[in-house]
Amino acid sequence: PVCVCFQRSPIVYILSGMAPKMAENEIPIVAEGKSGVKRGSSQNIHRRFPTVASYVSELGGDKGIVIEKVLIANNGVAAIKAIRSIRRWAYDVFGDERKVKFVVMATPEDLRSNAEYIRMGDVIVDVPGGSNNHNYANVTLIVELARLHGVHAVWAGWGHASENPILPDTLANSNPPIKFIGPAGPPMRALGDKIGSTIIAQSAGVPCIGWNGADVEATYDRATGSLPEEAYDKASIANATEAFEAATKIGFPVMIKASEGGGGKGIRMVDNAENVQTAFRQVCGEVPGSPIFIMKLSKNSRHLEVQLLADEYGDAIALNGRDCSVQRRHQKIIEEGPPVAAAPDVWLEMENAAVALAKAVGYTNAGTVEYLYSEEEKKFYFLELNPRLQVEHPVTEMITGANLPAAQLQVAMGIPLRHIPEIRELYGKNRFEDVISDETTMIDFATTKRNDPTKHCIAVRITAENAEAGFKPTSGGIQELNFRSTPNVWGYFSMDSSGAIHEFADSQFGHLFASGDNREQARRNMVLALKELSIRGDISTTVDYISKLIELNDFVDNNIDTSWLDGIIKDNIDGIAEAAPKGSVLRRSTSVAIKSLDDHTYAALGATILAFDRCSSGEEAFLESLGRGQLPPQNLISMVQNVELILNETKYKLVCTRLGPHKFAVAVVGDKEKFVSTNIRVLSDGGYLIDAEGKSHVAYVTSKGDSASGMRMSVGGVSVAFSPDYDPTSLRTDVAGKLVKKLVPDGAHLKKGEPYAEIEVMKMFMPLKVEETGILTWCNNEGATLAPGDLLATLELDNPENVSAAVVFEGCLRVDGLDGAASTMGNNRAHLLFRKALGVLTEGMCGYVLIEDELSDAMENIYKAATDPSLPVFEIDEQLSVLSGRLDANLFQTLSGMVSDFKQKYGDGSQPVAGLRFPASKVEQLISDYSQSIKDPAESVHFSSLTTPLREAAAPYIKSSDAEVVGSERALNSFLQILRDWISVERWFCNDISYADAVENLRKANKENSSSVLNICRSHAQLKATSKIILRIIETIADGSRVESVTGKSPSVVAGAAGLDDALPCLSDIASMGGKAYAEVALAARKLLLHESLHSIEDRKSRVSQAAQELKNAAEKQIPKEVQHLLDENVPLSDVFFSLLNASADAQEEIALAELYARKMYRTYSLRDVKHLVDQRTLKFSFTTKQTKSVFSSTTPMTSMSDLSRALSRSSSLSNLDMTKNESESDLTSLQKSDNIPPNTVRTVFTKIV
């Protein structure tokens, strides 16, 4: 036993009314005691126990066990009800609703449908999908999961495996044994079988209605839970002939039932001999292998049931009961309690008979005995005993105050009924007693009167069935489920508004319970609850149907029986069963939501949804066309969508530009520069998560709209309805067809709603009607073929002022978003900035629209990131963090210390630290050293695999030699990947290959992967934009290939990258691309290739220095051989001249360099009188024009046939092949071409070095 005592008292007060009142600052202390010690505090207040074990220890009997982990072998409303009820009990008893843990099973269908119970479980276990024999009814799977997860008990609820005796038997025989929260296998086997339970009932003296086994009596074997086999055989119907004979003997009408049936399956009513054999075969087919029996149909009878609860010590009680007479084809629709149809004395007999039956078979836990009750005869007949909890059990909970799932758990833990606090309270006893074994505190359930109910309860099942179509089950998503509990009405559902009813789910997904002081008050409360319940989605529900049903006079007067609802459906009383209009949605709502966003935001969100859906549909159509072997039109992958939306009489003409797979720029037509940035994602429930200017919104399209109605969507629970574009002056058709007949002549005056034409659509003739009054003018002729949207006629309105036209919005959209600084705060880190910028380029290369400013910004951001010393640190740290606890502790600590030290020195990056660079090579060295120290080959392989991502992260920063651009190799690798991807796309289209041929070649090469064809075609469709990106990358690589940067210009982002030579294969492929569309890119690649084919800069610097020295030492009018070779080879000097000039400290050497440069610039002229004025640091020379004698010199380099063809086609100098000449050289060439001075004219040049 558990004792509660309080601080600051020398006495331990046991739970009794004599304990002193606890002060506010006193803390309760829980202490263990022994049996027989008095318990204190008031007996009827809620006590708190520290553990489940302490609770069982005090209240349990000899069979007490502790259950703290339960497997829920069910789904839907059953799982939800069990978890909620037991958690409520756990909080009351322990102050912790999680004292009992729940393991729940989840099929793929339940996961996709967003089932509520999955979110409630402590442990979620994936199980196979499909029908329940693969999951919730699979005993082997349930037992194995229970064993694997170490649960103490299994709760099966109702349906599925709840009535399969193999489950409790197998659990009991497992090692260790696992408790089944329900009856044991033998009584379940006996009572769950309808034939066996009826034999047992009539053998125990319980009244039974006439049936084919009425004369069979047998003794029940409690040890095995079985009856003699001959008793079963005698009470079963073997074939259709026996069925005919038994039905004739019993007298019509009869019920043919399968012993293992239930839930409306395996049961047929037969009212004449001719239908017996057919009905028998149908029952056999619905429940294959089940024994069959036939019973008399009791007309005008009620379906009443007694709720049983029995413990493991032989006690059994009746917790009142329920009236379940409102049924459709023997499927319960409405339940209520307590039953008021039976007289009190008769009801008491029914309860006593049910208790006697339970005791006769040694039944334990919860169960239900069902009876047929004849009000006319005031007699009851045993129907069956359900050895499980039933879905309508909350009715009993509301009228008795008992928590049945919690009571089931307590019984399973071996607690006697007389010790369960709620049961004691129900029988007028204190919840806790000093000594339970005392005569005054013991409960003799046979003689102690149960408290009478103080209220009435009515329950309604909420099912996904179409009442107007014969209660046909429906499935699909739920967009809205709005239920508000009140003090008199509560309910629960198996999913919320984001869920769905899948094809394998139970059609019941909710249950409502209304209570009142009497039946009429409970009924009225239920009517109001049903009218306020709002359910919207792809499913149909019975809500409206039942709300009408319980307002019928027969239900109000309680003049009903089991055939009442079937009679209503058959006779169509009060039009309840009328077929609903096609496409109607069952929905009721009593509240009007207030808009929380402005119209501009709604317009932007709606336009984004429409644009995204159109793009997605276009891509799907593209793939379908490919699959059919057709040539998909390029407009299917258009990145620009024009959208028109009308909201509150304002028309928004918008253009949505797709910037990425999920990114759009929404702008008003004509003003694309000012746009709203949106990002859209599709949720699993069919909704859209849209980020507009950094602020997220969840939207659901409730109606896509048509010619008669606009799109409707729900944003944050607010319904937004866009209006259709209403123009009654233009008479158009919204379907394709043929104009068959003009019903009125040109100029006819028509009234609103009058037909004016007939069109033929799919061999059907349809009339077209005007929507306003006016004079008609025809624009088309009879026999014309019509497409959707074609104009048939115009209508001059009599009263145009009565037709309100939408005003076209002008200006720019104003959508409030999050603070820009706050939204971009996390992107300032170098590695995030680099990836975001690279993502922009990648999306542009994939065929999405890339705004020109975005290209410049992306290249700038890549440069910022690559020149940030923290870039390698963050990228290496990311990979290192994953290895925490997986690497050697010392190695990990050393690497982490390096990262931490650098971050400390770097700070926030606002104050640059000179010479700060992360030693990435040391990371590689540490890893390599540790790898070599590992002796075990297997461990070495594992270590290598483990650290590969870390090494790959560090590698680019080892290969970057420029201290200013630490991420040059990282940037180069990214650029090269973009080049390779672009080449892999455009190689299918270059060299003037037609689009049709290219697509056909792609289709053949990608037979199993049509998505690749789509991606390639989408990228090619934006060739102009992707070419700009490629040009920028080529320019960047060209800049990086020069050692010395231009004065005043930042170094290239790839400067110092070791892998620059890796670009040559890509450049060669691009240079070889033919076709007008590729001319600019190919030329840029050829220029860079030609430059790369020349001597390296260091070699040229050496040769230029050597040539300058020879010029310095040479005699006048004599050109050294090395200088002449340098000039003949047309070696570029511009990128090395100024660096050598700046580095020189010798005036003679400076003038020699100037002469060399002058001879290079004036190589198409004849130089004479060259003089070095050293004192004045001046070079003086004269020159005259000369005629070109030859196109080529002996040393002219030719890198391609294109260069040769170009040179031969021009009558110009060799400089035309020098694609690397600077602006000065180009100007001189132009000067020569336009020079009108005679060839022998001498001109003098003075070049002064300052």
Short mmCIF file of C-alpha atoms in Angstrom, two decimals, residues 817-1035:
data_model
loop_
_atom_site.label_atom_id
_atom_site.label_comp_id
_atom_site.label_asym_id
_atom_site.label_seq_id
_atom_site.Cartn_x
_atom_site.Cartn_y
_atom_site.Cartn_z
CA GLY A 817 6.33 39.77 -45.55
CA LEU A 818 8.86 39.23 -42.82
CA ASP A 819 11.63 41.68 -42.04
CA GLY A 820 14.26 41.24 -44.74
CA ALA A 821 17.13 41.49 -42.31
CA ALA A 822 15.68 38.82 -40.10
CA SER A 823 14.92 36.47 -42.96
CA THR A 824 18.42 36.66 -44.42
CA MET A 825 20.35 36.70 -41.16
CA GLY A 826 21.22 33.03 -41.39
CA ASN A 827 22.47 33.31 -44.99
CA ASN A 828 25.44 35.59 -44.20
CA ARG A 829 27.76 32.71 -43.44
CA ALA A 830 30.13 32.00 -46.30
CA HIS A 831 29.13 28.39 -46.98
CA LEU A 832 25.40 29.24 -47.01
CA LEU A 833 25.98 32.28 -49.21
CA PHE A 834 28.02 30.16 -51.62
CA ARG A 835 25.39 27.42 -51.84
CA LYS A 836 22.52 29.83 -52.27
CA ALA A 837 24.31 31.65 -55.10
CA LEU A 838 25.28 28.39 -56.73
CA GLY A 839 21.65 27.27 -56.42
CA VAL A 840 20.54 30.33 -58.35
CA LEU A 841 22.93 29.46 -61.19
CA THR A 842 21.91 25.80 -61.12
CA GLU A 843 18.20 26.64 -61.32
CA GLY A 844 18.93 28.96 -64.24
CA MET A 845 20.84 26.18 -66.00
CA CYS A 846 17.91 23.81 -65.43
CA GLY A 847 15.73 26.00 -67.62
CA TYR A 848 14.05 28.22 -65.06
CA VAL A 849 14.03 31.94 -65.62
CA LEU A 850 17.08 33.73 -64.29
CA ILE A 851 16.70 37.46 -63.86
CA GLU A 852 19.74 39.31 -65.16
CA ASP A 853 20.37 41.03 -61.85
CA GLU A 854 20.28 37.64 -60.17
CA LEU A 855 23.12 36.41 -62.38
CA SER A 856 25.34 39.32 -61.39
CA ASP A 857 24.36 38.99 -57.74
CA ALA A 858 25.03 35.26 -57.76
CA MET A 859 28.51 35.68 -59.27
CA GLU A 860 29.26 38.43 -56.78
CA ASN A 861 28.10 36.31 -53.86
CA ILE A 862 30.19 33.36 -55.03
CA TYR A 863 33.18 35.68 -55.10
CA LYS A 864 32.40 36.99 -51.60
CA ALA A 865 32.11 33.48 -50.24
CA ALA A 866 35.22 32.18 -52.01
CA THR A 867 37.32 35.04 -50.65
CA ASP A 868 35.98 34.61 -47.12
CA PRO A 869 38.54 32.76 -44.95
CA SER A 870 35.70 31.07 -43.04
CA LEU A 871 34.37 29.14 -46.06
CA PRO A 872 36.54 26.03 -45.57
CA VAL A 873 35.95 26.10 -41.82
CA PHE A 874 32.17 25.91 -42.00
CA GLU A 875 32.18 23.28 -44.74
CA ILE A 876 34.68 21.11 -42.89
CA ASP A 877 32.88 21.65 -39.59
CA GLU A 878 29.63 20.42 -41.12
CA GLN A 879 31.17 17.09 -42.04
CA LEU A 880 33.10 16.89 -38.78
CA SER A 881 29.95 17.33 -36.68
CA VAL A 882 28.47 14.19 -38.25
CA LEU A 883 31.46 12.20 -37.03
CA SER A 884 30.98 13.10 -33.37
CA GLY A 885 31.19 9.89 -31.37
CA ARG A 886 32.25 7.90 -34.42
CA LEU A 887 35.87 9.04 -34.71
CA ASP A 888 38.71 8.42 -32.31
CA ALA A 889 38.21 10.85 -29.42
CA ASN A 890 41.71 12.35 -29.62
CA LEU A 891 41.53 12.80 -33.38
CA PHE A 892 38.09 14.35 -33.16
CA GLN A 893 39.20 16.65 -30.36
CA THR A 894 42.24 17.78 -32.34
CA LEU A 895 40.20 18.53 -35.46
CA SER A 896 37.48 20.26 -33.44
CA GLY A 897 40.14 22.30 -31.67
CA MET A 898 41.48 23.51 -35.01
CA VAL A 899 38.01 24.62 -36.05
CA SER A 900 37.30 26.31 -32.72
CA ASP A 901 40.63 28.14 -32.71
CA PHE A 902 40.03 29.48 -36.19
CA LYS A 903 36.47 30.59 -35.39
CA GLN A 904 37.77 32.42 -32.34
CA LYS A 905 40.38 34.26 -34.40
CA TYR A 906 37.91 34.96 -37.19
CA GLY A 907 35.20 36.33 -34.88
CA ASP A 908 32.18 37.58 -36.76
CA GLY A 909 34.24 38.46 -39.83
CA SER A 910 33.70 42.20 -39.46
CA GLN A 911 37.39 42.79 -38.67
CA PRO A 912 39.63 41.07 -41.27
CA VAL A 913 42.71 39.37 -39.85
CA ALA A 914 45.77 39.61 -42.08
CA GLY A 915 47.17 36.28 -43.20
CA LEU A 916 44.37 34.28 -41.62
CA ARG A 917 43.83 30.99 -43.46
CA PHE A 918 42.53 27.69 -42.23
CA PRO A 919 45.11 24.87 -42.57
CA ALA A 920 43.00 22.45 -44.58
CA SER A 921 46.09 20.44 -45.48
CA LYS A 922 46.62 19.72 -41.80
CA VAL A 923 43.16 18.14 -41.62
CA GLU A 924 44.09 15.83 -44.46
CA GLN A 925 47.45 15.08 -42.85
CA LEU A 926 45.93 14.22 -39.46
CA ILE A 927 43.41 11.89 -41.07
CA SER A 928 46.08 10.29 -43.24
CA ASP A 929 48.44 9.77 -40.29
CA TYR A 930 45.72 8.15 -38.20
CA SER A 931 44.69 5.93 -41.12
CA GLN A 932 48.26 4.66 -41.49
CA SER A 933 48.40 3.87 -37.80
CA ILE A 934 45.47 1.44 -38.07
CA LYS A 935 46.74 -2.13 -38.32
CA ASP A 936 43.46 -3.95 -38.89
CA PRO A 937 42.62 -3.87 -42.65
CA ALA A 938 38.86 -4.02 -42.05
CA GLU A 939 39.03 -1.17 -39.56
CA SER A 940 41.17 0.81 -41.96
CA VAL A 941 38.61 0.42 -44.75
CA HIS A 942 35.85 1.46 -42.37
CA PHE A 943 37.81 4.53 -41.25
CA SER A 944 38.51 5.51 -44.84
CA SER A 945 34.82 5.22 -45.73
CA LEU A 946 33.83 7.16 -42.63
CA THR A 947 36.18 10.07 -43.27
CA THR A 948 35.76 10.30 -47.06
CA PRO A 949 33.16 13.12 -46.87
CA LEU A 950 35.44 15.07 -44.53
CA ARG A 951 38.42 14.63 -46.83
CA GLU A 952 36.36 15.66 -49.83
CA ALA A 953 35.26 18.78 -47.98
CA ALA A 954 38.86 19.73 -47.20
CA ALA A 955 40.39 18.80 -50.59
CA PRO A 956 39.40 21.93 -52.60
CA TYR A 957 40.94 24.22 -50.01
CA ILE A 958 44.24 22.37 -50.14
CA LYS A 959 44.48 22.92 -53.90
CA SER A 960 43.75 26.68 -53.75
CA SER A 961 47.13 28.44 -53.92
CA ASP A 962 45.91 32.06 -53.89
CA ALA A 963 45.73 33.26 -50.29
CA GLU A 964 43.14 35.88 -51.23
CA VAL A 965 40.75 33.35 -52.81
CA VAL A 966 40.70 30.36 -50.47
CA GLY A 967 37.70 28.88 -52.22
CA SER A 968 38.98 29.15 -55.79
CA GLU A 969 39.17 25.38 -56.31
CA ARG A 970 35.70 24.97 -54.72
CA ALA A 971 34.28 27.57 -57.10
CA LEU A 972 36.09 26.09 -60.09
CA ASN A 973 34.72 22.62 -59.39
CA SER A 974 31.21 24.04 -59.23
CA PHE A 975 31.68 25.96 -62.48
CA LEU A 976 33.08 22.91 -64.25
CA GLN A 977 30.05 20.88 -63.18
CA ILE A 978 27.78 23.55 -64.65
CA LEU A 979 29.78 23.46 -67.89
CA ARG A 980 29.56 19.67 -68.09
CA ASP A 981 25.81 19.70 -67.42
CA TRP A 982 25.28 22.34 -70.10
CA ILE A 983 27.31 20.40 -72.63
CA SER A 984 25.33 17.24 -71.84
CA VAL A 985 22.16 19.18 -72.68
CA GLU A 986 23.21 21.18 -75.73
CA ARG A 987 25.15 18.41 -77.48
CA TRP A 988 21.75 17.09 -78.57
CA PHE A 989 20.78 20.37 -80.27
CA CYS A 990 23.99 22.00 -81.57
CA ASN A 991 25.32 21.77 -85.12
CA ASP A 992 21.93 22.82 -86.51
CA ILE A 993 20.08 19.69 -85.34
CA SER A 994 16.33 20.35 -85.47
CA TYR A 995 14.26 20.29 -82.29
CA ALA A 996 12.21 17.34 -83.58
CA ASP A 997 15.31 15.27 -84.39
CA ALA A 998 16.89 16.12 -81.07
CA VAL A 999 13.81 15.05 -79.11
CA GLU A 1000 13.57 11.83 -81.09
CA ASN A 1001 17.23 11.06 -80.37
CA LEU A 1002 16.67 11.83 -76.71
CA ARG A 1003 13.65 9.58 -76.59
CA LYS A 1004 15.62 6.67 -78.00
CA ALA A 1005 18.50 7.23 -75.61
CA ASN A 1006 16.24 7.57 -72.54
CA LYS A 1007 13.55 4.97 -73.09
CA GLU A 1008 13.29 4.17 -69.37
CA ASN A 1009 13.73 7.71 -68.13
CA SER A 1010 11.50 10.18 -69.90
CA SER A 1011 11.97 12.68 -67.05
CA SER A 1012 15.54 13.20 -68.29
CA VAL A 1013 14.19 14.21 -71.69
CA LEU A 1014 11.90 16.71 -70.00
CA ASN A 1015 14.74 18.20 -67.99
CA ILE A 1016 17.00 18.48 -71.04
CA CYS A 1017 14.30 20.10 -73.17
CA ARG A 1018 13.38 22.52 -70.39
CA SER A 1019 17.01 23.58 -70.05
CA HIS A 1020 17.43 23.98 -73.81
CA ALA A 1021 14.31 26.11 -74.03
CA GLN A 1022 16.22 28.78 -72.08
CA LEU A 1023 19.33 28.62 -74.27
CA LYS A 1024 19.81 32.38 -74.39
CA ALA A 1025 19.79 32.61 -70.60
CA THR A 1026 22.01 29.59 -70.05
CA SER A 1027 24.47 30.89 -72.64
CA LYS A 1028 24.88 34.07 -70.58
CA ILE A 1029 25.78 31.99 -67.55
CA ILE A 1030 28.28 29.96 -69.57
CA LEU A 1031 29.86 33.14 -70.94
CA ARG A 1032 30.28 34.54 -67.43
CA ILE A 1033 31.92 31.30 -66.29
CA ILE A 1034 34.29 31.26 -69.30
CA GLU A 1035 35.22 34.88 -68.61
#
